[in-house]
Backbone as a chain_set.jsonl record, in Angstrom:
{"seq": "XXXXXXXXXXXXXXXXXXXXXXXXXXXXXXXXXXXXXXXXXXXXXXXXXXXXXXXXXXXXXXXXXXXXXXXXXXXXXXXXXXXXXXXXXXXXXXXXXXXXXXXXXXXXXXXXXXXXXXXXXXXXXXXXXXXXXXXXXXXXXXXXXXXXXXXXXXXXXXX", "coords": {"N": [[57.696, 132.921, 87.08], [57.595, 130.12, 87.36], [60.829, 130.338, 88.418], [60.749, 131.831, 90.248], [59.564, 129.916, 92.213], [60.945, 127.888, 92.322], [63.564, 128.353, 93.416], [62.48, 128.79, 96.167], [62.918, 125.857, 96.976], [65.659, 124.831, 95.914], [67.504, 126.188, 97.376], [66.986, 125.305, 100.229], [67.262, 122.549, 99.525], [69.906, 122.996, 98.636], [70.812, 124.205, 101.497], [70.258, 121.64, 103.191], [72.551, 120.292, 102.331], [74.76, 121.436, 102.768], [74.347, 121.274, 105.669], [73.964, 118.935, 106.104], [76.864, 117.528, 104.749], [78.164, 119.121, 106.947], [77.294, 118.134, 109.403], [77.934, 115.508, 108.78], [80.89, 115.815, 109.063], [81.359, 116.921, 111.814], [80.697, 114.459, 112.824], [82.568, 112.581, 111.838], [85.253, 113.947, 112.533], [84.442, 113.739, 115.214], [84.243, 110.917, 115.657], [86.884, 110.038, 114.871], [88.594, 111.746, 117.433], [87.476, 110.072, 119.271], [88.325, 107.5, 118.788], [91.06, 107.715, 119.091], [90.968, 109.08, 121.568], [90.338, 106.065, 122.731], [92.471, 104.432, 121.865], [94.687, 105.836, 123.061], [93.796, 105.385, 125.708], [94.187, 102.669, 125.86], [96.384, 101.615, 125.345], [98.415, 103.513, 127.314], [97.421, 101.781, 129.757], [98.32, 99.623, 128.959], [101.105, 100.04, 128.582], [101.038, 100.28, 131.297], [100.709, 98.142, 132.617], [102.647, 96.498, 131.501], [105.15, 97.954, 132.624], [104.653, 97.684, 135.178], [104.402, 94.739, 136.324], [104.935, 93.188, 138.192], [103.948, 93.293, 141.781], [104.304, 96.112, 143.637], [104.673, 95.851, 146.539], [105.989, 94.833, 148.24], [108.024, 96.408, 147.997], [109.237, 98.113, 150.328], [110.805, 96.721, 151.929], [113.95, 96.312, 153.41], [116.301, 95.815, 151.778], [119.267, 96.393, 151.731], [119.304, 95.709, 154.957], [118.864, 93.251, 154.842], [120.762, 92.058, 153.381], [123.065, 91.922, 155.121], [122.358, 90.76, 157.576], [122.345, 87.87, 158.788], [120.751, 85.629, 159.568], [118.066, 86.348, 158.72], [119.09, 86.947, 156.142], [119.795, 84.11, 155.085], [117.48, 82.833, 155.602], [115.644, 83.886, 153.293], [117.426, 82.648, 151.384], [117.078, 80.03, 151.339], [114.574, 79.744, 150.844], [114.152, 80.351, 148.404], [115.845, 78.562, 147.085], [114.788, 76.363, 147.55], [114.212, 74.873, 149.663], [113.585, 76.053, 152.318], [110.876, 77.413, 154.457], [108.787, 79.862, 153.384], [108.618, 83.205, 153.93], [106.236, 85.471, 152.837], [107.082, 87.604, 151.417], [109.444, 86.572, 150.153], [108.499, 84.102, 148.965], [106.937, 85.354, 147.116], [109.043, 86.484, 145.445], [110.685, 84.196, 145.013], [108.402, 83.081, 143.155], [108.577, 85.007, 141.087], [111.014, 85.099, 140.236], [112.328, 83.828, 137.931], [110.979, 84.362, 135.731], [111.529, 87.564, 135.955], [114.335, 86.725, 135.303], [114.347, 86.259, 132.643], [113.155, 88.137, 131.131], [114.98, 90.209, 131.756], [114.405, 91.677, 133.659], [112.183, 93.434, 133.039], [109.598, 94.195, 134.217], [110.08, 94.622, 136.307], [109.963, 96.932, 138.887], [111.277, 100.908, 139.147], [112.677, 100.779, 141.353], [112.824, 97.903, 142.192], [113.789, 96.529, 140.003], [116.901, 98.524, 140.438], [117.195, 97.173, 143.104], [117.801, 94.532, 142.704], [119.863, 94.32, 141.001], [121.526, 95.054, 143.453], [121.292, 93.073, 144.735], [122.551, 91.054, 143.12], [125.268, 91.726, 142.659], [126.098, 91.744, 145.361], [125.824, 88.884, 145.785], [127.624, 87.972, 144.033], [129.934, 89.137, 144.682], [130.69, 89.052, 147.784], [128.978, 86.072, 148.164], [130.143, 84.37, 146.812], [129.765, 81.29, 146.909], [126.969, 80.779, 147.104], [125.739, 82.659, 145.583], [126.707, 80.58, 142.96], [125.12, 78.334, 143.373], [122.562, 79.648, 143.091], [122.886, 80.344, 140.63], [122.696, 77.898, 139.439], [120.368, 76.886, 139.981], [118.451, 79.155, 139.092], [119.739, 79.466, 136.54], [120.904, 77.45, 134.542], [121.815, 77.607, 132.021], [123.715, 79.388, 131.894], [122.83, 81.84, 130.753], [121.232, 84.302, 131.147], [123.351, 85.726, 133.294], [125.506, 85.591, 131.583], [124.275, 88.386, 130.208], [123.513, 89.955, 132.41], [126.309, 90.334, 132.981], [127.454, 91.91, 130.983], [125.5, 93.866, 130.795], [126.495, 95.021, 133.495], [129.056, 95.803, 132.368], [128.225, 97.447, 130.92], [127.114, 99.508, 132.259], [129.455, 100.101, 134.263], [131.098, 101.39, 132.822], [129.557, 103.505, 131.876], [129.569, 105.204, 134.089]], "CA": [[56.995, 132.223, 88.134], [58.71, 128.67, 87.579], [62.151, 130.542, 88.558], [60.621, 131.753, 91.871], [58.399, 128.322, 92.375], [62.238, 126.697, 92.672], [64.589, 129.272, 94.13], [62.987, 128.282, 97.979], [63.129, 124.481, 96.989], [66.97, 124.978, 95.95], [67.916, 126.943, 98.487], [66.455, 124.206, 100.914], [68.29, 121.15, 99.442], [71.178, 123.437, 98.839], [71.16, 124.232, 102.594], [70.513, 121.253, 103.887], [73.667, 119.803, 101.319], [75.636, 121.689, 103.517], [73.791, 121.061, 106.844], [73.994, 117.468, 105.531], [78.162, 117.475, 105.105], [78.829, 119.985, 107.959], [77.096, 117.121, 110.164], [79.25, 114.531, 108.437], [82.36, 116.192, 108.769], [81.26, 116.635, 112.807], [80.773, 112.997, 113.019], [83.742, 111.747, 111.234], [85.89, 114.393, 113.958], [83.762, 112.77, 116.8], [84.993, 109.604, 115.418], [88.184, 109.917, 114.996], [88.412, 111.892, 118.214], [86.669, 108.919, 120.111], [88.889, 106.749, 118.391], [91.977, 108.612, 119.774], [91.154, 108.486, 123.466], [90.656, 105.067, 123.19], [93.565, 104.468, 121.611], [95.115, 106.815, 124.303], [93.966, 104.732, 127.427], [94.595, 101.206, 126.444], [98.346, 101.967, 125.146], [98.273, 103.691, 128.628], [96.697, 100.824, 130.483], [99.207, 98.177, 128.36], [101.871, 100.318, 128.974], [101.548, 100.394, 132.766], [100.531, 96.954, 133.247], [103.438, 95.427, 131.216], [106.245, 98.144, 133.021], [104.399, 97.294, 136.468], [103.714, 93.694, 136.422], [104.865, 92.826, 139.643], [103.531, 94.121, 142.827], [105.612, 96.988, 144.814], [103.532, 95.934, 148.044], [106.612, 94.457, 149.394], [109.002, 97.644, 148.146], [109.494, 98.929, 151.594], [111.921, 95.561, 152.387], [115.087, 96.944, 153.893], [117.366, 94.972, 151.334], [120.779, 96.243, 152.504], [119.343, 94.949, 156.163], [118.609, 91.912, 154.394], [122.354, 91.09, 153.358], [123.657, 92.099, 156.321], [121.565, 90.184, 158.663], [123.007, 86.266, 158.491], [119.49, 84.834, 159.933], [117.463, 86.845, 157.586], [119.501, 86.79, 154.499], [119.667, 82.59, 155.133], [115.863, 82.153, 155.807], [115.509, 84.18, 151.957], [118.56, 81.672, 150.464], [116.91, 79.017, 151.424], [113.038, 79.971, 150.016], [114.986, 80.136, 146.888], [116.559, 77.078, 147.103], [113.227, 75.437, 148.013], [114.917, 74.032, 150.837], [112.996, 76.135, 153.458], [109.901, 77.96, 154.401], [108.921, 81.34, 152.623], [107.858, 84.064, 154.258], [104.915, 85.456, 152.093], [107.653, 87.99, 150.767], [110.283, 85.346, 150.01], [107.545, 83.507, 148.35], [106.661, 85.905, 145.739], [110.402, 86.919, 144.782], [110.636, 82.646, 144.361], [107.78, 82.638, 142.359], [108.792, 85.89, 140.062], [112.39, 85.226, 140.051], [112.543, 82.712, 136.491], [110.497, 85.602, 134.904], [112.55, 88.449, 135.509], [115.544, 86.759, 134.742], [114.249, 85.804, 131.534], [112.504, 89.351, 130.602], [115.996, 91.441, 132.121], [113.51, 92.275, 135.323], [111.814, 94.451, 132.303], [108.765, 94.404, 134.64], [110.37, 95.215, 137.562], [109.493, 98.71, 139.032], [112.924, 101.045, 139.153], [113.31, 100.324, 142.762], [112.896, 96.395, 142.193], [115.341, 96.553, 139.301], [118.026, 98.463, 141.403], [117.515, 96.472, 144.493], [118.221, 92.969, 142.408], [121.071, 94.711, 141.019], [122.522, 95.329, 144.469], [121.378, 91.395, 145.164], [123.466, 89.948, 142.131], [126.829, 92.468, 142.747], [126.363, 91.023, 146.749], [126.042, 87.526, 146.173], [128.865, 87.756, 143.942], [130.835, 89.522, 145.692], [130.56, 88.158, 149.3], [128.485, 85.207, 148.496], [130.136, 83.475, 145.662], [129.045, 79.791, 146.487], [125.374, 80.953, 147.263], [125.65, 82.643, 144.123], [126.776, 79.623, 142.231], [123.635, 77.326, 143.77], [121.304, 79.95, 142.812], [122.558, 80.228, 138.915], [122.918, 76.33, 138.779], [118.959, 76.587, 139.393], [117.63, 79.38, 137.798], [120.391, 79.973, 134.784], [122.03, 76.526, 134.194], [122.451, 77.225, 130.768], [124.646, 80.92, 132.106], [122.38, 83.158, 129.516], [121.228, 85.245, 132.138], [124.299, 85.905, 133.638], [125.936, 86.997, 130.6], [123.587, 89.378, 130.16], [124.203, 90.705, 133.246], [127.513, 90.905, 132.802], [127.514, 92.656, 129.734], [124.973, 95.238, 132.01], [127.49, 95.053, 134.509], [130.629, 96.256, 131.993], [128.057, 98.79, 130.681], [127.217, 100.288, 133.599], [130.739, 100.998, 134.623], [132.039, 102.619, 131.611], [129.377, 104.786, 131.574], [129.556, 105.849, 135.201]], "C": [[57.669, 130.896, 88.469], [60.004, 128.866, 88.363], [61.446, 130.581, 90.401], [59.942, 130.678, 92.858], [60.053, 127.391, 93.204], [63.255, 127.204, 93.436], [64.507, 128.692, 95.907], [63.601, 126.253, 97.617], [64.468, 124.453, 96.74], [67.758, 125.363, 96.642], [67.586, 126.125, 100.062], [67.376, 123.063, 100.897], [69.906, 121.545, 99.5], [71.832, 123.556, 100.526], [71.065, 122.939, 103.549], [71.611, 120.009, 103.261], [74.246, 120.111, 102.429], [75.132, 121.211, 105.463], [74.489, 119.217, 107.172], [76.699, 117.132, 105.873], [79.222, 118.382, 106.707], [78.68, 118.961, 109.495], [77.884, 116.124, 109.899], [80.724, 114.873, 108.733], [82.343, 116.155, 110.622], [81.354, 115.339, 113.303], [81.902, 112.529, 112.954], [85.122, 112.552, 112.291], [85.362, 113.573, 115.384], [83.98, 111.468, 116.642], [86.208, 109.193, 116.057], [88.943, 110.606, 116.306], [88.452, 110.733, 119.571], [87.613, 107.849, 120.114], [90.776, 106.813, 119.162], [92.293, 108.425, 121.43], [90.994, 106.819, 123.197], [92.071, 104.276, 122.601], [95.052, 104.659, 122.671], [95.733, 105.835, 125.601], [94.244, 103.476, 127.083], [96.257, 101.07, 126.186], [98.878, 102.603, 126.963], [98.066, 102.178, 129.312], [97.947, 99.521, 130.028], [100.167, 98.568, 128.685], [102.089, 99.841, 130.685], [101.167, 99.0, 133.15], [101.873, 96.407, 132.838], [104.639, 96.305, 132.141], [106.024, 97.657, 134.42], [103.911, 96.158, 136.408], [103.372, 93.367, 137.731], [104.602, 93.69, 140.984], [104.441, 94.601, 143.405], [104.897, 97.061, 145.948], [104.6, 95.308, 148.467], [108.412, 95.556, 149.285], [109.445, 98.059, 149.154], [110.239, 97.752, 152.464], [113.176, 96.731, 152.111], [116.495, 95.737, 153.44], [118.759, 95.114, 151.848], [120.45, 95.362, 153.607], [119.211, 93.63, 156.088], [119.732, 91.015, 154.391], [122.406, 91.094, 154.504], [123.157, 90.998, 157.545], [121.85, 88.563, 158.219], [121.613, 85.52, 158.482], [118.397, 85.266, 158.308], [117.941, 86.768, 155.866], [119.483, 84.88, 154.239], [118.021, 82.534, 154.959], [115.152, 82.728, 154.213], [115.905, 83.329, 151.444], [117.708, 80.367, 150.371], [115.353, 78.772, 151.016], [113.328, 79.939, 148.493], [115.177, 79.072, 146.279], [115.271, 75.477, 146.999], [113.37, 74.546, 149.138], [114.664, 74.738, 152.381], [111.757, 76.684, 153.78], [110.079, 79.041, 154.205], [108.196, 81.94, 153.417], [106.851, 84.697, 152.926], [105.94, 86.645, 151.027], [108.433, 87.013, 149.577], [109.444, 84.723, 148.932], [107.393, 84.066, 146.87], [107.892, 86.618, 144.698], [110.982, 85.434, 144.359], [110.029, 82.981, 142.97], [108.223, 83.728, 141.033], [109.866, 86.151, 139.647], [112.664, 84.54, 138.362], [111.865, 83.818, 135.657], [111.257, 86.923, 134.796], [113.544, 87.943, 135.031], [115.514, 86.403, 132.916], [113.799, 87.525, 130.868], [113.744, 90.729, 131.269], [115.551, 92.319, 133.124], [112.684, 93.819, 134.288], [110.323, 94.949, 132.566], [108.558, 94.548, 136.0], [109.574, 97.004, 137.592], [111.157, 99.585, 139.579], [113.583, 100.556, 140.669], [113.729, 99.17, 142.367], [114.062, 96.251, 140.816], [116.81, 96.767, 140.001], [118.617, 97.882, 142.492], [118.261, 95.085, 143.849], [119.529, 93.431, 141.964], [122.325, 94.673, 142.178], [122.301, 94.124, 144.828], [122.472, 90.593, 144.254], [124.772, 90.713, 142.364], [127.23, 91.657, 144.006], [126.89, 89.68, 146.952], [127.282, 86.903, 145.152], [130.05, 88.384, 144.237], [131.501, 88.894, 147.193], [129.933, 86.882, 149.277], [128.712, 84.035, 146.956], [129.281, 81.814, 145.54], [127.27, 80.021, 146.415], [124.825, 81.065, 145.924], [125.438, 81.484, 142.849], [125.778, 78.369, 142.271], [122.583, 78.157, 143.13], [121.718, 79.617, 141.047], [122.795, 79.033, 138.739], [121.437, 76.034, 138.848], [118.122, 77.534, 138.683], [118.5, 79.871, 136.603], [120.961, 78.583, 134.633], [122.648, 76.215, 133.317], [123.685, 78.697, 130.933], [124.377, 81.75, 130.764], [121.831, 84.109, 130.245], [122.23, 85.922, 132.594], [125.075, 86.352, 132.573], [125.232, 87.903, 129.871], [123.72, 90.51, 130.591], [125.471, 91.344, 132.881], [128.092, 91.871, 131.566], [126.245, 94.278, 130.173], [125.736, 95.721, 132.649], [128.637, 96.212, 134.102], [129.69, 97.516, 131.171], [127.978, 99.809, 131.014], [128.119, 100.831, 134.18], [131.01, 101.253, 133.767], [131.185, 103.991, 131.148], [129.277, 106.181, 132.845], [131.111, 106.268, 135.735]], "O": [[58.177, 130.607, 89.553], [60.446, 127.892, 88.973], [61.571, 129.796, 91.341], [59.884, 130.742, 94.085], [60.162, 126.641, 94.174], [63.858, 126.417, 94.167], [65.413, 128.357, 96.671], [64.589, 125.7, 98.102], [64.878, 123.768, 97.678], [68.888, 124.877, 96.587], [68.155, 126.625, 101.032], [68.07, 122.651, 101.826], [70.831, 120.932, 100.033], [72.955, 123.161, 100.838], [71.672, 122.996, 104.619], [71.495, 118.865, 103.701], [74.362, 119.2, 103.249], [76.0, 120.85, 106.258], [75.142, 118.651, 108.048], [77.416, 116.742, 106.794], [80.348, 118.254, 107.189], [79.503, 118.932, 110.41], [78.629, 115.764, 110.81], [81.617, 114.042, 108.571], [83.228, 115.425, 111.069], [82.123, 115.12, 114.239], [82.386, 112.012, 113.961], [85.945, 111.782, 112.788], [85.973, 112.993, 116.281], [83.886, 110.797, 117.67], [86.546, 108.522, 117.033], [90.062, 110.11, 116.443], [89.239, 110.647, 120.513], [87.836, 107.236, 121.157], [91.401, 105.857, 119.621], [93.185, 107.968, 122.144], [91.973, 106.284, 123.718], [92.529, 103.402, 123.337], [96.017, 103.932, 122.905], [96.804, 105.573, 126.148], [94.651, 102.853, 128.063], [97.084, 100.458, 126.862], [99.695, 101.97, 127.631], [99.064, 101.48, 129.138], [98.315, 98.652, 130.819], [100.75, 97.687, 129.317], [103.045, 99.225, 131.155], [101.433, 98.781, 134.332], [102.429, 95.783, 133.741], [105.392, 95.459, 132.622], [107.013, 97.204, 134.997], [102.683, 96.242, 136.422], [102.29, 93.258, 138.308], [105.144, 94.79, 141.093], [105.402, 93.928, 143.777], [104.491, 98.134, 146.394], [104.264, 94.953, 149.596], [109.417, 95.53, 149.994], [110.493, 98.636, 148.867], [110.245, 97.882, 153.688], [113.365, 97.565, 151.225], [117.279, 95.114, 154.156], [119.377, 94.164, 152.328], [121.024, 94.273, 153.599], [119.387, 92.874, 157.043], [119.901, 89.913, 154.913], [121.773, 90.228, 155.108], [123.988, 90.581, 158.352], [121.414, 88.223, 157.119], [121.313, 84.845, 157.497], [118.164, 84.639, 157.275], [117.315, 86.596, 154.82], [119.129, 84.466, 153.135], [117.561, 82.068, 153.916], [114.159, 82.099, 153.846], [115.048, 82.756, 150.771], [117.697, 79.718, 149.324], [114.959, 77.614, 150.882], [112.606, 79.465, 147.616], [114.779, 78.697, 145.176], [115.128, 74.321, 146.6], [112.634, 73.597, 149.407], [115.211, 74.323, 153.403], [111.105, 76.159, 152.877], [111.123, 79.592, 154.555], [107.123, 81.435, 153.75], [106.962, 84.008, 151.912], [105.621, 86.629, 149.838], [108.055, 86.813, 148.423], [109.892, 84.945, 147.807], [107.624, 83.492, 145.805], [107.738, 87.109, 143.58], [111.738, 85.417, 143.388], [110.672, 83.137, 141.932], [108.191, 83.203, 139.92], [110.084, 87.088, 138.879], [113.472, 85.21, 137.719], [112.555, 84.108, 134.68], [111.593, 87.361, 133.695], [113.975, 88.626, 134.103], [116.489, 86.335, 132.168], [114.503, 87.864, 129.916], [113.455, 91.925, 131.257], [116.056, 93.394, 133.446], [112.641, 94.966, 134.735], [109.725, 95.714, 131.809], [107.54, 94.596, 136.69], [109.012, 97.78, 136.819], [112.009, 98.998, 140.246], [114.699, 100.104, 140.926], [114.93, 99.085, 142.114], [115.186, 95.787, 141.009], [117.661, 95.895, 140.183], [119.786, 97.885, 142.879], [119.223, 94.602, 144.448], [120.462, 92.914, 142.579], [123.519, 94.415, 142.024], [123.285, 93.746, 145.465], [123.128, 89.642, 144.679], [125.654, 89.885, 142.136], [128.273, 91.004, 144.035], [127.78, 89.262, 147.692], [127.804, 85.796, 145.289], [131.144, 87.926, 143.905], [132.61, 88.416, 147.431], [130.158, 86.256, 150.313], [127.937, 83.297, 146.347], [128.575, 81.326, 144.657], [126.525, 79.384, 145.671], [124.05, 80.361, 145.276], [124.499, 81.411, 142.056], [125.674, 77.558, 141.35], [121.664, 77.539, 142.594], [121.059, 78.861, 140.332], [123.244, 78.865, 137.605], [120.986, 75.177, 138.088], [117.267, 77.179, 137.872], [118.011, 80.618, 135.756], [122.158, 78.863, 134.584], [123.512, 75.348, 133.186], [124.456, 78.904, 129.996], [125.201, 82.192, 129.964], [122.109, 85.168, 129.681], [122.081, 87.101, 132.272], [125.369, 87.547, 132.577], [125.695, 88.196, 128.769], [123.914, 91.594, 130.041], [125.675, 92.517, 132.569], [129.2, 92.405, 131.517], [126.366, 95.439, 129.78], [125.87, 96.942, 132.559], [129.076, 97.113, 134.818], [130.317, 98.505, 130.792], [128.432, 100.852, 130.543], [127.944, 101.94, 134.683], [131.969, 101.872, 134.226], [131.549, 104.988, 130.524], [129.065, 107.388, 132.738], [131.256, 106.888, 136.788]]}, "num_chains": 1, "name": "protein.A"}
C-alpha cells in the first residue's frame, strides 16, 4: 500500500524534474538566442555607421566635370582654402576633409574614396601649386601624404 501511496507522488515530481529542466534548457536557448540577434544588429548597426559616416547625398557630383571646369574647380579651391564662399557641397567636403585624411577616408563610401583618389592624382598632376597650398593646410606635418604615397606605389604594382 505505502509502495502504491508513492509511485503517483514520484512519478509527479519525477515528471515535473524533467518538465522543470526541459523548461530551463528552453529558456537558456531563448536566451542565448535573444542574445545573438542582438548581438547581430548592433555589430550591424556599428558596422554601417562607422563604414558610412559621411553622407552620399552629394555622390551624384560630376567630379571629372569638376576638374575640368576652371570656374567650378576654383570656386571648390577656394572653400578649401577658406578664402571663398562654399556652396553647401563644398562646405561639407571642408568640414570632413581633416577627418578623412586622418582616418585614410576609412569612412568614406567606395565611390567617395575613389573620387578623392582621382582628386589627389589631379591636383598633383596638373595642379601642383594648388596641391602644395592644400597639404601646407591640412598635412603640414606630410603624414598624410606619405601614406598616400605608399597607397599610390601599392596600387600600381598590383594593377
Amino acid at each position: 500500500d505505502s509502495v502504491q501511496g508513492l509511485e503517483p507522488r514520484v512519478s509527479y515530481l519525477i515528471d515535473n524534474q524533467l518538465m522543470s529542466r526541459r523548461g530551463q534548457d528552453t529558456m537558456v536557448r531563448l536566451v542565448v538566442v535573444f542574445l545573438i540577434a542582438v548581438l547581430l544588429v548592433s555589430v550591424a548597426q556599428t558596422g554601417a555607421r562607422t563604414r558610412w559616416a559621411y553622407t552620399t547625398h552629394y555622390d551624384y557630383i560630376d567630379v571629372d566635370q569638376v576638374l575640368k571646369n576652371s570656374r567650378l574647380y576654383t570656386k571648390y579651391f577656394e572653400c578649401l582654402m577658406g578664402q571663398g564662399k562654399c556652396t553647401p557641397e563644398a562646405k561639407e567636403l571642408r568640414d570632413k576633409l581633416p577627418e578623412a585624411l586622418q582616418t585614410n577616408c576609412a569612412m568614406c563610401s567606395e565611390r567617395q574614396a575613389n573620387e578623392s583618389h582621382k582628386v589627389i592624382r589631379f591636383l598633383i598632376q596638373q595642379r601642383p601649386e594648388d596641391f602644395r597650398m592644400l597639404e601646407a593646410k591640412y598635412d603640414p606635418s606630410g603624414l598624410y601624404m606619405k601614406r598616400y604615397e605608399e597607397e599610390i606605389k601599392l596600387n600600381a604594382t598590383s594593377t
